[in-house]
Coordinates of C-alpha atoms and ligand atoms in Angstrom, one line a residue:
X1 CA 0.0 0.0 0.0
X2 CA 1.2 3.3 -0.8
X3 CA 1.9 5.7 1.9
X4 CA 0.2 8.9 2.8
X5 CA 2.0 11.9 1.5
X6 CA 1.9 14.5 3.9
X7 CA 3.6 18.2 4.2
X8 CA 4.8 19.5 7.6
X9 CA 5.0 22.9 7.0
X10 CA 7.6 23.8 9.4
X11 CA 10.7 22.4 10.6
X12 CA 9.5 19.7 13.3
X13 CA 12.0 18.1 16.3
X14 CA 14.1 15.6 14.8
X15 CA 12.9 12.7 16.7
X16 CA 9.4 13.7 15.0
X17 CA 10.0 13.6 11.5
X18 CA 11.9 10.4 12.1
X19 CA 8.9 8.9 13.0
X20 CA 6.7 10.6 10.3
X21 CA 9.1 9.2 8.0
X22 CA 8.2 6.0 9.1
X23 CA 4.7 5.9 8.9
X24 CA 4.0 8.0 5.8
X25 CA 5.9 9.8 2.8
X26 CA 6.9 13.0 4.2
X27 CA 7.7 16.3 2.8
X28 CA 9.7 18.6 4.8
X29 CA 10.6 22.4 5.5
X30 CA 14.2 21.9 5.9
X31 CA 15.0 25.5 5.7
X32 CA 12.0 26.4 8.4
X33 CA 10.5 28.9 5.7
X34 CA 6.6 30.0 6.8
X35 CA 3.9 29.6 4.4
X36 CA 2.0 31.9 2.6
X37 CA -1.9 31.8 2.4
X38 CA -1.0 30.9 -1.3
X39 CA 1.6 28.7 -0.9
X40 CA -0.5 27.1 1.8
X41 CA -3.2 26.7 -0.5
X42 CA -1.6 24.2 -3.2
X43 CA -0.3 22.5 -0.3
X44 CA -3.8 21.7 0.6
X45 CA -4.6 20.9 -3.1
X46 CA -1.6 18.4 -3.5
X47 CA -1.2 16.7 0.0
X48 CA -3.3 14.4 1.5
X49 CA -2.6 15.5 4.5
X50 CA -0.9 18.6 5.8
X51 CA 0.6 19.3 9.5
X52 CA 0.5 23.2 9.6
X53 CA 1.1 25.7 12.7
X54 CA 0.3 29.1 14.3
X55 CA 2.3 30.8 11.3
X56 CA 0.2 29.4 8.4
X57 CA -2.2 31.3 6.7
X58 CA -5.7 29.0 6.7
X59 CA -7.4 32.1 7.6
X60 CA -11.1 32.8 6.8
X61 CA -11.5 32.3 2.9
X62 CA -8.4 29.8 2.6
X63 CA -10.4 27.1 1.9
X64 CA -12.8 29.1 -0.8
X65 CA -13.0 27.4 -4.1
X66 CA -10.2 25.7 -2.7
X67 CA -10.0 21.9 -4.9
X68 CA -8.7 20.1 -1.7
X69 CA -7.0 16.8 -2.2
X70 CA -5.8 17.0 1.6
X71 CA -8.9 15.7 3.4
X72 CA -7.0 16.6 6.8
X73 CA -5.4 19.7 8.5
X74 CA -3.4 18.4 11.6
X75 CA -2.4 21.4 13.1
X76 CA 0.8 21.5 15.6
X77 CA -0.4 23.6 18.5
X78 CA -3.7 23.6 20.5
X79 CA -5.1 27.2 19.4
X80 CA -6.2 27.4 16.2
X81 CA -7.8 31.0 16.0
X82 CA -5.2 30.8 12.9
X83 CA -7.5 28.7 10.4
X84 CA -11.3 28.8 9.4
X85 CA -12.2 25.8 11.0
X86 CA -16.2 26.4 9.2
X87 CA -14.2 26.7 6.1
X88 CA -12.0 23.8 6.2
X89 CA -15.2 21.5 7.1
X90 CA -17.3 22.9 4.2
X91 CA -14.2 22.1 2.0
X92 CA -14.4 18.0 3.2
X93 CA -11.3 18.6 5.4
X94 CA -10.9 17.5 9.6
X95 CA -9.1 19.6 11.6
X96 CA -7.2 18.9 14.7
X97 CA -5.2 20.0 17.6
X98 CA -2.5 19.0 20.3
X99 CA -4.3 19.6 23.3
X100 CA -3.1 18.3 26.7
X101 CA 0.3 17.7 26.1
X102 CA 1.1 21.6 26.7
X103 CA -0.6 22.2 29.5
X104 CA 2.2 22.1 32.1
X105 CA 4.6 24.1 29.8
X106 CA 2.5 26.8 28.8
X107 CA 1.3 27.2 32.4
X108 CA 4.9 27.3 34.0
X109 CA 5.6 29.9 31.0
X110 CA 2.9 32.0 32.1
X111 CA 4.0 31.6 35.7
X112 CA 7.3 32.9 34.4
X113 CA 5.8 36.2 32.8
X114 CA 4.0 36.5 36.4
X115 CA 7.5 36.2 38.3
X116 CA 9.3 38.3 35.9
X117 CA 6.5 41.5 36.0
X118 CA 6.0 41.4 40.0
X119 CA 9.9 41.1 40.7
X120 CA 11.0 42.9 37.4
X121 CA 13.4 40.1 36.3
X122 CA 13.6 41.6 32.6
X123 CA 14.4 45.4 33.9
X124 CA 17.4 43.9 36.1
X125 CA 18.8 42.1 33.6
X126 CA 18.7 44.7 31.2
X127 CA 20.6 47.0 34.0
X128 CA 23.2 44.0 35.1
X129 CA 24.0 43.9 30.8
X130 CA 23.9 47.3 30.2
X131 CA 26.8 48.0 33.2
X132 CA 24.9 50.0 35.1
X133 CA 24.4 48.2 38.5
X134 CA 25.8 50.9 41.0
X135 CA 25.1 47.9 43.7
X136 CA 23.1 46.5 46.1
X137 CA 20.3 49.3 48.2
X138 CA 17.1 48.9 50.1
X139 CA 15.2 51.3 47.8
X140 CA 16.8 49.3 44.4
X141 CA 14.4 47.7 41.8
X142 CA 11.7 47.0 44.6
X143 CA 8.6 45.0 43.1
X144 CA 5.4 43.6 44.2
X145 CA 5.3 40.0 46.4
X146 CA 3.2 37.4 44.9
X147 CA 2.3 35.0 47.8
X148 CA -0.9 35.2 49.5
X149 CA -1.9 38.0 46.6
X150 CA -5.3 36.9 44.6
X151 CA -5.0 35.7 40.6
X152 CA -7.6 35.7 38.4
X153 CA -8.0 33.1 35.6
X154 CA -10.1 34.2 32.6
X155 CA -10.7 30.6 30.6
X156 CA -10.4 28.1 33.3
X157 CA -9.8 25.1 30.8
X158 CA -7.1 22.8 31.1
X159 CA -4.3 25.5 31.2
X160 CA -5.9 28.0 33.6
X161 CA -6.2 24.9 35.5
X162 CA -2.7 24.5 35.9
X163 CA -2.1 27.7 36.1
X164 CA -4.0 27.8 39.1
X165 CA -2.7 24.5 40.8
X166 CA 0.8 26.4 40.8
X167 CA -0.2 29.4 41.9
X168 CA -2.2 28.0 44.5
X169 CA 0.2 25.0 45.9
X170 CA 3.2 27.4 45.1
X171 CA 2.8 30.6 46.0
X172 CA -0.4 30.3 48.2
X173 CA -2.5 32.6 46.2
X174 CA -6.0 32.5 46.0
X175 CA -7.7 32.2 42.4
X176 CA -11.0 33.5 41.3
X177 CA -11.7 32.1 38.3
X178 CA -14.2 33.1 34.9
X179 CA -15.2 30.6 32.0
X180 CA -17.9 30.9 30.0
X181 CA -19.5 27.4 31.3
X182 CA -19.7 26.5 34.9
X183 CA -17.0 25.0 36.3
X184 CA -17.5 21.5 38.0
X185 CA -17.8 22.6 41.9
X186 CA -15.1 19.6 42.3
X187 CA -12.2 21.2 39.8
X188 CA -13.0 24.7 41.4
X189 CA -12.6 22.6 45.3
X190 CA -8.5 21.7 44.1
X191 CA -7.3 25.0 44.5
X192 CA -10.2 26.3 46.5
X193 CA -11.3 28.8 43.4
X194 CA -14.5 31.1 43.2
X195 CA -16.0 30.6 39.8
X196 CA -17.2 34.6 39.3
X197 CA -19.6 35.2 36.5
X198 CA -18.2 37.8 34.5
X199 CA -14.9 39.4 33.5
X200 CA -16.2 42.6 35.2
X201 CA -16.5 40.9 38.1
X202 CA -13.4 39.2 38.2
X203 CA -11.1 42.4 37.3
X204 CA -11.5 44.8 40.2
X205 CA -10.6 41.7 42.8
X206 CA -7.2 40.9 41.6
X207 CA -4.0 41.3 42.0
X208 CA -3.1 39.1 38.9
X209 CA -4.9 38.7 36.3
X210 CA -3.9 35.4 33.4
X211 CA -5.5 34.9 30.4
X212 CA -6.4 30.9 29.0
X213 CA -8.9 31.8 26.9
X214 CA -9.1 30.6 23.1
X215 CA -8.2 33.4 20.8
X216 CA -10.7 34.3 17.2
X217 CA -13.3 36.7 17.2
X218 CA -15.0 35.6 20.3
X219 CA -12.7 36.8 22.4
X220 CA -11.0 39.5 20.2
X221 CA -10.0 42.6 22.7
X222 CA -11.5 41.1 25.4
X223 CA -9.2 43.3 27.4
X224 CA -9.5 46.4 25.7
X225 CA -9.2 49.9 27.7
X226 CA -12.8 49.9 29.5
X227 CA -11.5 46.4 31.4
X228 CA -8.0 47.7 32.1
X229 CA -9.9 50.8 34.0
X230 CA -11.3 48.1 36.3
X231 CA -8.5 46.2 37.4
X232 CA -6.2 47.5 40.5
X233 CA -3.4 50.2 39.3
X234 CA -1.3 47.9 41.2
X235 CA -2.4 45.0 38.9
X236 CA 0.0 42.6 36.6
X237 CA -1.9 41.4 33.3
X238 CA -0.3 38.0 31.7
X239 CA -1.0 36.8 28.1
X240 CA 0.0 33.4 26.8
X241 CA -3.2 32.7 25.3
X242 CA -3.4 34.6 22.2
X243 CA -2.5 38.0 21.4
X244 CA -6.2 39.4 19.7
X245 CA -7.4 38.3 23.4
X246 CA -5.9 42.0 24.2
X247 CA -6.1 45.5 22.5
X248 CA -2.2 46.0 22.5
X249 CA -2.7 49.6 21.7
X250 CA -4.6 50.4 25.0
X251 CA -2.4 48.2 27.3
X252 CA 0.9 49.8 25.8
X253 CA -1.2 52.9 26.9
X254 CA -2.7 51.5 30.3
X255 CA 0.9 50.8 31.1
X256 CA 3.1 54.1 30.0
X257 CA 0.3 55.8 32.4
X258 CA -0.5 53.5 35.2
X259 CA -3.5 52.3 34.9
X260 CA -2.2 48.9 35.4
X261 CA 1.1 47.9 37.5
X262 CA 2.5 45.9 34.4
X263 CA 2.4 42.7 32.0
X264 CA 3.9 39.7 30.7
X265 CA 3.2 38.7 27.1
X266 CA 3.9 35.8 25.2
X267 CA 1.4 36.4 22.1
X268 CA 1.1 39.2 20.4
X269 CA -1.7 39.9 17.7
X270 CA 0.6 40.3 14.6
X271 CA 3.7 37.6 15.3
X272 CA 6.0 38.4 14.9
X273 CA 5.7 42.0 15.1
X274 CA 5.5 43.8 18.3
X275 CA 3.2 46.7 19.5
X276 CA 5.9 49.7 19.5
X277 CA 4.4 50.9 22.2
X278 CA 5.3 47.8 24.4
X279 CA 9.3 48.3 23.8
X280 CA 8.7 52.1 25.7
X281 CA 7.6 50.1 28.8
X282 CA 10.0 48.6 31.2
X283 CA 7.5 47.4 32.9
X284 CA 6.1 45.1 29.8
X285 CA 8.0 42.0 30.1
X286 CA 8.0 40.6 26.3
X287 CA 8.8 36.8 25.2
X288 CA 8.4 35.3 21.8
X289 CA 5.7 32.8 22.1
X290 CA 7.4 30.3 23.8
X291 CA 4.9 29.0 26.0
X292 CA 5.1 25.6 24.5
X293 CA 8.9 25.6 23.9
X294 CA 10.6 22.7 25.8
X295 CA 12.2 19.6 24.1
X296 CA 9.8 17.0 25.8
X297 CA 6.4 19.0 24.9
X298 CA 7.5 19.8 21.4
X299 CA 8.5 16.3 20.7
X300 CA 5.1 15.1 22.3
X301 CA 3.0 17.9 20.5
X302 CA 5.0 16.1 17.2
X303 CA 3.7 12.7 18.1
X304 CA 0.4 13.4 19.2
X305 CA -0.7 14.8 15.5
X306 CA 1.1 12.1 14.0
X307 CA -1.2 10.1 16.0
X308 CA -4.0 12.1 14.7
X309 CA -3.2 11.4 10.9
X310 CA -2.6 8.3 12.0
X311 CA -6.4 7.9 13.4
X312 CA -7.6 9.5 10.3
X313 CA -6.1 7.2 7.5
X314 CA -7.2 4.2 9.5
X315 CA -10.7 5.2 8.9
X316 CA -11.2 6.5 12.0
X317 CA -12.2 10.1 13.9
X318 CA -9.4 11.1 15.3
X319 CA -9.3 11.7 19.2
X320 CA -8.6 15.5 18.8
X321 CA -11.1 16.5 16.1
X322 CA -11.9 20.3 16.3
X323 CA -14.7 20.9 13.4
Ligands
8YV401 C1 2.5 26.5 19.7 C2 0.6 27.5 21.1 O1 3.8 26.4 19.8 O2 -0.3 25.4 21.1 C3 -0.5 26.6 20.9 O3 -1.6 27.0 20.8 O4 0.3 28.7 21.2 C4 2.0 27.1 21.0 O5 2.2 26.3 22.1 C5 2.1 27.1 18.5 O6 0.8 27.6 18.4 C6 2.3 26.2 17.3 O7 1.2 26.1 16.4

């Protein structure tokens, strides 16, 4: 039987596309090049399947008029505000995800960006590199203690969830927590968490605030400058879900002029490009979407939509269908 052909679109771990190699005939992105929405395109038309990531195009009206021969999109990654899901499923084609597999990484990541805003980790090391540490003095580089202090969780899903178990087990904080569905009372009960109904009400409480949400339009600027009004002027706002969940131009605002204490972003709305605004602020601490960036997660995030394909070309629904 002939093999599968399938296209990974960007450069995978090596211990990955050994495996892929194994199981179908793959094409590779050996020089780690990202796709364009056309190029993306007659991938779809000439693969039967194709393993894309957050940097491909598959945006709404990718798949329009679109003569498919790909029947599956495996995407590398557990968001996918990056491709018309509707679209790809009125075009015959499955999509799926890597959920699960990330959830401690992106988690400790967004723990990272909490640690690095309250103790100003990024604005010391920029002074150590720069020479200009004059030395050690009670009043140097003082930031903002993190135990005991309340975090709020907006998407309480299987990231917030770990957010929450080490902010609660490590730092003793207490976390209020806003999803769209209830929470069951026995999830909430792990880190003792108050499910609150709305974003509103979750704002003015908290000392931290993380977002887990999914990106897309639902939840495009859901921080925008009305919500940054409500939180504490004392408050530390971390991003590793997406980057439309916030309007970057009113947080590079709310933090050149206090409104909030600081933030810690991961995602931005227009990767790679960064709001200018956020490069004025010492107190922004920036990373480049890294929240899933260690060997053993990529490696599994690799394997688990092989597994997918895998599923699908056996005849069966894969286990991490999105559409
Ligand atoms: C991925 C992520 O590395 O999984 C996600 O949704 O944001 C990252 O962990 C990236 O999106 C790859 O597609």
């Amino acid at each position: 039987m002939t093999k599968p052909k399938i296209l990974l679109t960007r450069k995978w771990p090596e211990s990955v596309e050994k495996a892929a190699a194994e199981l179908f005939d793959v094409t590779y992105n050996p020089e780690d090049r990202p796709m364009n929405r056309a190029e993306m395109r007659v991938a779809l038309e000439s693969y039967d399947a194709v393993l894309a990531t957050v940097t491909d195009d598959v945006k709404t009206g990718a798949f329009t008029n679109l003569k498919p021969m790909a029947r599956i999109l495996a995407n590398y990654g557990v968001g996918f505000s990056h491709i018309d899901v509707e679209g790809a499923r009125a075009a015959g084609i499955t999509v799926t995800n890597t959920p699960d597999v990330l959830n401690d990484c992106t988690a400790d990541l967004a723990m990272t960006l909490l640690m690095m805003a309250a103790r100003r980790a990024g604005e010391g090391e920029r002074e150590v590199r720069a020479g200009n540490w004059t030395g050690w003095r009670p009043t140097h580089m003082i930031g903002t203690s993190v135990t005991g202090k309340t975090l709020g969780i907006i998407g309480f899903g299987r990231i917030g969830q770990a957010m929450a178990r080490r902010a609660h087990f490590g730092f003793g904080m207490k976390i209020l927590a806003q999803s769209r569905s209830p929470v069951d009372p026995a999830i909430l009960a792990q880190t003792g968490a108050v499910q609150v109904d709305t974003v509103e009400d979750l704002l003015p409480q908290c000392d931290f605030i993380s977002l887990h949400c999914p990106g897309g339009d639902v939840n495009r600027h859901l921080i925008n400058a009305d919500r940054l009004a409500m939180m504490k002027p004392t408050a530390i706002l971390v991003n590793t879900a997406r980057g439309e969940v916030v309007d970057e131009a009113a947080l590079a605002e709310a933090l050149k002029t206090g409104v909030i204490a600081g933030a810690g972003l991961d995602v931005f709305e227009a990767e790679p490009t960064v709001h200018p605004g956020f490069l004025e602020c010492e107190n922004a601490v920036l990373l480049p979407h890294m929240g899933s960036s260690t060997h053993e997660t990529r490696v599994e995030m690799g394997m688990r939509a092989l597994k997918n394909i895998q599923q699908f070309f056996d005849g069966n629904v894969p286990d991490d269908r999105v559409n």
